[in-house]
CSV table of C-alpha atoms in Angstrom, one decimal:
chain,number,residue,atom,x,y,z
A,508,UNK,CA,0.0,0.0,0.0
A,509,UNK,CA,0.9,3.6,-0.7
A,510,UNK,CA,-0.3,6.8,0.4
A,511,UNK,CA,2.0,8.1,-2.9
A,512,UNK,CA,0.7,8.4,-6.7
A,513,UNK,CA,2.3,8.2,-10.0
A,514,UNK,CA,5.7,7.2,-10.3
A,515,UNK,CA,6.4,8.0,-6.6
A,516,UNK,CA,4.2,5.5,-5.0
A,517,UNK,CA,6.2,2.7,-7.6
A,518,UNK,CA,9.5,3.9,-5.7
A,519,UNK,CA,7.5,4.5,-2.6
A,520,UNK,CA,6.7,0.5,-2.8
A,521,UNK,CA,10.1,0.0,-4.1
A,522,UNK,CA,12.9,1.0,-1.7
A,523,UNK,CA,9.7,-0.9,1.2
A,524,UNK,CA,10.6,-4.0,-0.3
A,525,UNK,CA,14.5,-3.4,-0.1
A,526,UNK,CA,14.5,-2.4,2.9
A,527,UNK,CA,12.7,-5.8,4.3
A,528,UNK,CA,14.7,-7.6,1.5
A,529,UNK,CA,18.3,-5.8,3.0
A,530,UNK,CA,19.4,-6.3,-1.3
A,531,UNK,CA,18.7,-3.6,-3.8
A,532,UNK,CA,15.8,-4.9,-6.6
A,533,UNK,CA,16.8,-2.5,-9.4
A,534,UNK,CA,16.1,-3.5,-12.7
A,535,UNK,CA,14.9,-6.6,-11.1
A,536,UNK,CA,11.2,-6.1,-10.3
A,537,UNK,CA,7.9,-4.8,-11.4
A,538,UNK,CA,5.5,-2.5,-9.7
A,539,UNK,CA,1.5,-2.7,-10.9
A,540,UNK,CA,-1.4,-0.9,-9.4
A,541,UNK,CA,-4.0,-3.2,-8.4
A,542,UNK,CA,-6.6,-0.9,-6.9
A,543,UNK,CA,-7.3,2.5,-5.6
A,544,UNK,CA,-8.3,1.1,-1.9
A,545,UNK,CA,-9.5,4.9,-0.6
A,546,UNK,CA,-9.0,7.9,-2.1
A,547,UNK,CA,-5.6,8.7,-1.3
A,548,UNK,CA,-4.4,4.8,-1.0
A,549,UNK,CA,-2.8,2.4,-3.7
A,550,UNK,CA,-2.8,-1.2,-3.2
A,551,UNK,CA,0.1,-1.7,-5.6
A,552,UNK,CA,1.6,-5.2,-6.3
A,553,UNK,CA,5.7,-6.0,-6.1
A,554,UNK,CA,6.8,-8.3,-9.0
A,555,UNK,CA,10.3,-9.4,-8.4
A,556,UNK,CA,12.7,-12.8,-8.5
A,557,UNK,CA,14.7,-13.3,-5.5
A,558,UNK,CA,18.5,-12.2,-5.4
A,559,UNK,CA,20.7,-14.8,-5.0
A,560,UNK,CA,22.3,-13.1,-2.1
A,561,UNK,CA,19.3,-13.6,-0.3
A,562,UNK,CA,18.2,-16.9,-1.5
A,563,UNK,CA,21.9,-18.4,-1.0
A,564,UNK,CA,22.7,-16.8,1.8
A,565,UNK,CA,23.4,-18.5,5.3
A,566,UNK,CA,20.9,-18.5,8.0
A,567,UNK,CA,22.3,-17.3,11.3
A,568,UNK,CA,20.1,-19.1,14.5
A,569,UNK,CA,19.5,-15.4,15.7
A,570,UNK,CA,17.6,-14.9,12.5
A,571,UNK,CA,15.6,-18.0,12.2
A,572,UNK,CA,12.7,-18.0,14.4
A,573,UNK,CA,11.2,-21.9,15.6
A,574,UNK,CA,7.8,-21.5,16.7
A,575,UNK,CA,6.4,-24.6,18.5
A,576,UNK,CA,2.9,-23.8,18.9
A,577,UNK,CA,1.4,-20.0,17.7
A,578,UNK,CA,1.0,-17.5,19.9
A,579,UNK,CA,-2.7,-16.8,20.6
A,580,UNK,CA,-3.8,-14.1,22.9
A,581,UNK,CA,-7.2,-14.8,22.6
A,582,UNK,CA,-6.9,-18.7,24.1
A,583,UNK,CA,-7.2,-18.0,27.9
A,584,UNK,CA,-10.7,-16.2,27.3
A,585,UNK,CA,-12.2,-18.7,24.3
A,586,UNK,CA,-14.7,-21.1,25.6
A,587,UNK,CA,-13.2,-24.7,25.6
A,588,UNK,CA,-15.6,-26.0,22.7
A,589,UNK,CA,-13.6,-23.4,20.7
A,590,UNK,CA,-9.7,-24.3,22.0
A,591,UNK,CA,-7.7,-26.0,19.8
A,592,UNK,CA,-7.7,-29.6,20.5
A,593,UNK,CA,-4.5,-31.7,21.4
A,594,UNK,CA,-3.7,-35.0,21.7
């Protein structure tokens, strides 16, 4: 999403996806316009193929995160016919 229009919501959309990425995508994606979502709002759509420096690269055990079970706030309050059953 964008608040930006034109060509500045494309690079708006962009250098968001670098920065999550940590690798530069230029020249190496494609930025479409899905939908106007409110008036001043662009639901825009990030076409890209992974760098290799991301898809190679080595996962460090402070990056990876194991999650056992998912974290649900909600389970102390839900009704038991509604808790996830375990065996």
């Amino acid at each position: 999403f964008s608040k930006e229009t034109g060509d500045a919501a494309t690079r708006d959309v962009q250098e968001r996806t670098e920065s999550v990425l940590g690798a530069s995508l230029e020249g190496r994606c494609n930025v479409h316009l899905v939908r106007t979502v409110a008036p001043n709002k662009l639901m825009l759509c990030v076409r890209f193929q992974v760098p290799d420096e991301i898809a190679w690269a080595a996962v460090s055990t402070a990056d990876a995160a194991v999650v056992d079970e998912p974290h649900r706030p909600d389970a102390d309050t839900e009704p038991e016919s509604k808790r996830t059953k375990t065996l």
